[in-house]
Amino acid sequence: MECAKAETEKISSMLDEFTKTGDKGILQRACQKFSNNKEGNETYFTLEKWETLCKEKGIQDVPNLPDRIKNFEKRLEERKSKTTKQTAILEHKINPKELKENYEETSQSDKEKAISELKKRANLIMRENQNEMEKGEDVIP
């Protein structure tokens, strides 16, 4: 309960800051923070509490809390699509069957070039995924 009260105070402060500055980014972060807490404690962080808290701060147009499940499903579908596209690109440019058939005939320097290219592509994919995670795009609620 102490944690919930402390979180409510933080959200309340964010709403105070929004009413002073009008910065919609602060309101959006407060909304997200309330939504995150609601996931962990639905009995304390209710929709009614959110509306009351906003109205106490003079916010007439109370923003809707994010639909976390819908957002998660959308991000999951986007991630599957991206992974499918990345796989298709790699498979199109690198034919594993052909590589295997030609492996013994391939010179050592060509093998090293191929391995280097694979590492570059893997690093590129890992950097893209890391950037998405840093943006919060793939964070699971």
mmCIF file of C-alpha atoms in Angstrom:
data_model
loop_
_atom_site.group_PDB
_atom_site.id
_atom_site.type_symbol
_atom_site.label_atom_id
_atom_site.label_comp_id
_atom_site.label_asym_id
_atom_site.label_seq_id
_atom_site.Cartn_x
_atom_site.Cartn_y
_atom_site.Cartn_z
ATOM 1 C CA MET A 1 0.000 0.000 0.000
ATOM 2 C CA GLU A 2 2.899 2.359 0.757
ATOM 3 C CA CYS A 3 4.276 1.741 -2.723
ATOM 4 C CA ALA A 4 0.909 2.521 -4.309
ATOM 5 C CA LYS A 5 0.663 5.784 -2.356
ATOM 6 C CA ALA A 6 4.197 6.768 -3.376
ATOM 7 C CA GLU A 7 3.428 6.042 -7.025
ATOM 8 C CA THR A 8 0.198 8.051 -6.782
ATOM 9 C CA GLU A 9 2.199 10.995 -5.430
ATOM 10 C CA LYS A 10 4.612 10.771 -8.357
ATOM 11 C CA ILE A 11 1.715 10.704 -10.813
ATOM 12 C CA SER A 12 0.039 13.588 -8.997
ATOM 13 C CA SER A 13 3.244 15.629 -9.265
ATOM 14 C CA MET A 14 3.438 14.875 -12.975
ATOM 15 C CA LEU A 15 -0.154 16.075 -13.404
ATOM 16 C CA ASP A 16 0.680 19.249 -11.436
ATOM 17 C CA GLU A 17 3.606 19.845 -13.779
ATOM 18 C CA PHE A 18 1.338 19.296 -16.798
ATOM 19 C CA THR A 19 -1.217 21.833 -15.540
ATOM 20 C CA LYS A 20 1.591 24.386 -15.071
ATOM 21 C CA THR A 21 3.393 23.805 -18.375
ATOM 22 C CA GLY A 22 0.758 22.322 -20.683
ATOM 23 C CA ASP A 23 3.379 19.842 -21.893
ATOM 24 C CA LYS A 24 1.353 16.957 -23.328
ATOM 25 C CA GLY A 25 4.418 14.698 -23.087
ATOM 26 C CA ILE A 26 4.230 14.942 -19.290
ATOM 27 C CA LEU A 27 0.532 14.074 -19.372
ATOM 28 C CA GLN A 28 1.269 11.099 -21.615
ATOM 29 C CA ARG A 29 4.011 9.862 -19.234
ATOM 30 C CA ALA A 30 1.668 10.258 -16.245
ATOM 31 C CA CYS A 31 -0.998 8.298 -18.104
ATOM 32 C CA GLN A 32 1.512 5.551 -18.946
ATOM 33 C CA LYS A 33 2.812 5.443 -15.359
ATOM 34 C CA PHE A 34 -0.714 5.088 -13.999
ATOM 35 C CA SER A 35 -1.431 2.348 -16.562
ATOM 36 C CA ASN A 36 1.743 0.473 -15.609
ATOM 37 C CA ASN A 37 0.792 0.609 -11.930
ATOM 38 C CA LYS A 38 -2.744 -0.483 -12.767
ATOM 39 C CA GLU A 39 -1.338 -3.720 -14.209
ATOM 40 C CA GLY A 40 0.239 -4.533 -10.850
ATOM 41 C CA ASN A 41 -2.526 -3.323 -8.563
ATOM 42 C CA GLU A 42 -5.934 -3.167 -10.208
ATOM 43 C CA THR A 43 -7.772 -2.677 -6.933
ATOM 44 C CA TYR A 44 -5.939 0.567 -6.103
ATOM 45 C CA PHE A 45 -5.253 1.969 -9.589
ATOM 46 C CA THR A 46 -8.751 2.001 -11.078
ATOM 47 C CA LEU A 47 -10.141 3.952 -14.014
ATOM 48 C CA GLU A 48 -12.259 5.923 -11.550
ATOM 49 C CA LYS A 49 -9.152 6.852 -9.560
ATOM 50 C CA TRP A 50 -7.433 8.035 -12.752
ATOM 51 C CA GLU A 51 -10.402 10.194 -13.722
ATOM 52 C CA THR A 52 -10.719 11.616 -10.209
ATOM 53 C CA LEU A 53 -7.000 12.393 -10.008
ATOM 54 C CA CYS A 54 -7.069 14.205 -13.356
ATOM 55 C CA LYS A 55 -10.210 16.165 -12.515
ATOM 56 C CA GLU A 56 -8.752 17.197 -9.128
ATOM 57 C CA LYS A 57 -5.883 18.746 -11.113
ATOM 58 C CA GLY A 58 -8.319 20.611 -13.368
ATOM 59 C CA ILE A 59 -7.806 18.375 -16.402
ATOM 60 C CA GLN A 60 -11.165 18.300 -18.160
ATOM 61 C CA ASP A 61 -10.248 16.063 -21.105
ATOM 62 C CA VAL A 62 -9.065 12.996 -19.206
ATOM 63 C CA PRO A 63 -6.879 10.913 -21.523
ATOM 64 C CA ASN A 64 -7.714 7.258 -21.962
ATOM 65 C CA LEU A 65 -5.316 4.800 -20.426
ATOM 66 C CA PRO A 66 -3.349 2.807 -23.015
ATOM 67 C CA ASP A 67 -4.772 -0.547 -24.075
ATOM 68 C CA ARG A 68 -1.707 -2.524 -23.072
ATOM 69 C CA ILE A 69 -2.895 -5.833 -24.500
ATOM 70 C CA LYS A 70 -3.795 -4.308 -27.860
ATOM 71 C CA ASN A 71 -0.466 -2.441 -27.994
ATOM 72 C CA PHE A 72 1.450 -5.599 -27.058
ATOM 73 C CA GLU A 73 -0.330 -7.662 -29.722
ATOM 74 C CA LYS A 74 0.407 -4.992 -32.330
ATOM 75 C CA ARG A 75 4.118 -4.879 -31.411
ATOM 76 C CA LEU A 76 4.281 -8.669 -31.418
ATOM 77 C CA GLU A 77 2.743 -8.836 -34.909
ATOM 78 C CA GLU A 78 5.140 -6.134 -36.170
ATOM 79 C CA ARG A 79 8.077 -8.055 -34.718
ATOM 80 C CA LYS A 80 6.957 -11.307 -36.384
ATOM 81 C CA SER A 81 6.589 -9.478 -39.688
ATOM 82 C CA LYS A 82 10.025 -7.904 -39.379
ATOM 83 C CA THR A 83 11.634 -11.216 -38.460
ATOM 84 C CA THR A 84 9.967 -12.873 -41.457
ATOM 85 C CA LYS A 85 11.248 -10.107 -43.744
ATOM 86 C CA GLN A 86 14.777 -10.353 -42.308
ATOM 87 C CA THR A 87 14.774 -14.114 -42.746
ATOM 88 C CA ALA A 88 13.552 -13.782 -46.331
ATOM 89 C CA ILE A 89 16.322 -11.302 -47.106
ATOM 90 C CA LEU A 90 18.992 -13.549 -45.630
ATOM 91 C CA GLU A 91 17.650 -16.656 -47.328
ATOM 92 C CA HIS A 92 17.372 -14.864 -50.655
ATOM 93 C CA LYS A 93 20.983 -13.693 -50.596
ATOM 94 C CA ILE A 94 22.461 -16.782 -48.949
ATOM 95 C CA ASN A 95 21.386 -20.187 -50.102
ATOM 96 C CA PRO A 96 22.550 -22.632 -47.397
ATOM 97 C CA LYS A 97 22.124 -25.618 -49.700
ATOM 98 C CA GLU A 98 24.302 -24.028 -52.340
ATOM 99 C CA LEU A 99 26.903 -23.060 -49.742
ATOM 100 C CA LYS A 100 27.083 -26.624 -48.489
ATOM 101 C CA GLU A 101 27.465 -28.034 -51.999
ATOM 102 C CA ASN A 102 30.256 -25.601 -52.830
ATOM 103 C CA TYR A 103 31.953 -25.594 -49.421
ATOM 104 C CA GLU A 104 34.749 -27.961 -50.282
ATOM 105 C CA GLU A 105 35.431 -26.190 -53.557
ATOM 106 C CA THR A 106 35.553 -22.777 -51.912
ATOM 107 C CA SER A 107 38.895 -21.219 -51.084
ATOM 108 C CA GLN A 108 39.712 -20.322 -47.507
ATOM 109 C CA SER A 109 39.644 -16.591 -48.268
ATOM 110 C CA ASP A 110 36.145 -16.884 -49.812
ATOM 111 C CA LYS A 111 34.982 -18.794 -46.733
ATOM 112 C CA GLU A 112 36.354 -16.027 -44.518
ATOM 113 C CA LYS A 113 34.610 -13.387 -46.667
ATOM 114 C CA ALA A 114 31.318 -15.251 -46.374
ATOM 115 C CA ILE A 115 31.668 -15.575 -42.602
ATOM 116 C CA SER A 116 32.537 -11.882 -42.350
ATOM 117 C CA GLU A 117 29.423 -10.964 -44.378
ATOM 118 C CA LEU A 118 27.231 -13.153 -42.161
ATOM 119 C CA LYS A 119 28.637 -11.516 -39.041
ATOM 120 C CA LYS A 120 27.981 -8.032 -40.486
ATOM 121 C CA ARG A 121 24.377 -8.946 -41.254
ATOM 122 C CA ALA A 122 23.861 -10.526 -37.829
ATOM 123 C CA ASN A 123 25.315 -7.423 -36.146
ATOM 124 C CA LEU A 124 23.036 -5.170 -38.196
ATOM 125 C CA ILE A 125 19.964 -7.155 -37.151
ATOM 126 C CA MET A 126 21.085 -7.140 -33.506
ATOM 127 C CA ARG A 127 21.639 -3.343 -33.595
ATOM 128 C CA GLU A 128 18.195 -2.788 -35.091
ATOM 129 C CA ASN A 129 16.592 -4.964 -32.412
ATOM 130 C CA GLN A 130 18.590 -3.219 -29.669
ATOM 131 C CA ASN A 131 17.437 0.190 -30.960
ATOM 132 C CA GLU A 132 13.835 -0.989 -30.865
ATOM 133 C CA MET A 133 14.243 -2.255 -27.315
ATOM 134 C CA GLU A 134 15.812 1.045 -26.217
ATOM 135 C CA LYS A 135 12.821 2.875 -27.677
ATOM 136 C CA GLY A 136 10.575 0.537 -25.702
ATOM 137 C CA GLU A 137 9.027 -0.904 -28.798
ATOM 138 C CA ASP A 138 9.571 -4.508 -27.811
ATOM 139 C CA VAL A 139 9.129 -4.252 -24.109
ATOM 140 C CA ILE A 140 6.635 -6.833 -22.915
ATOM 141 C CA PRO A 141 4.098 -5.390 -20.481
#
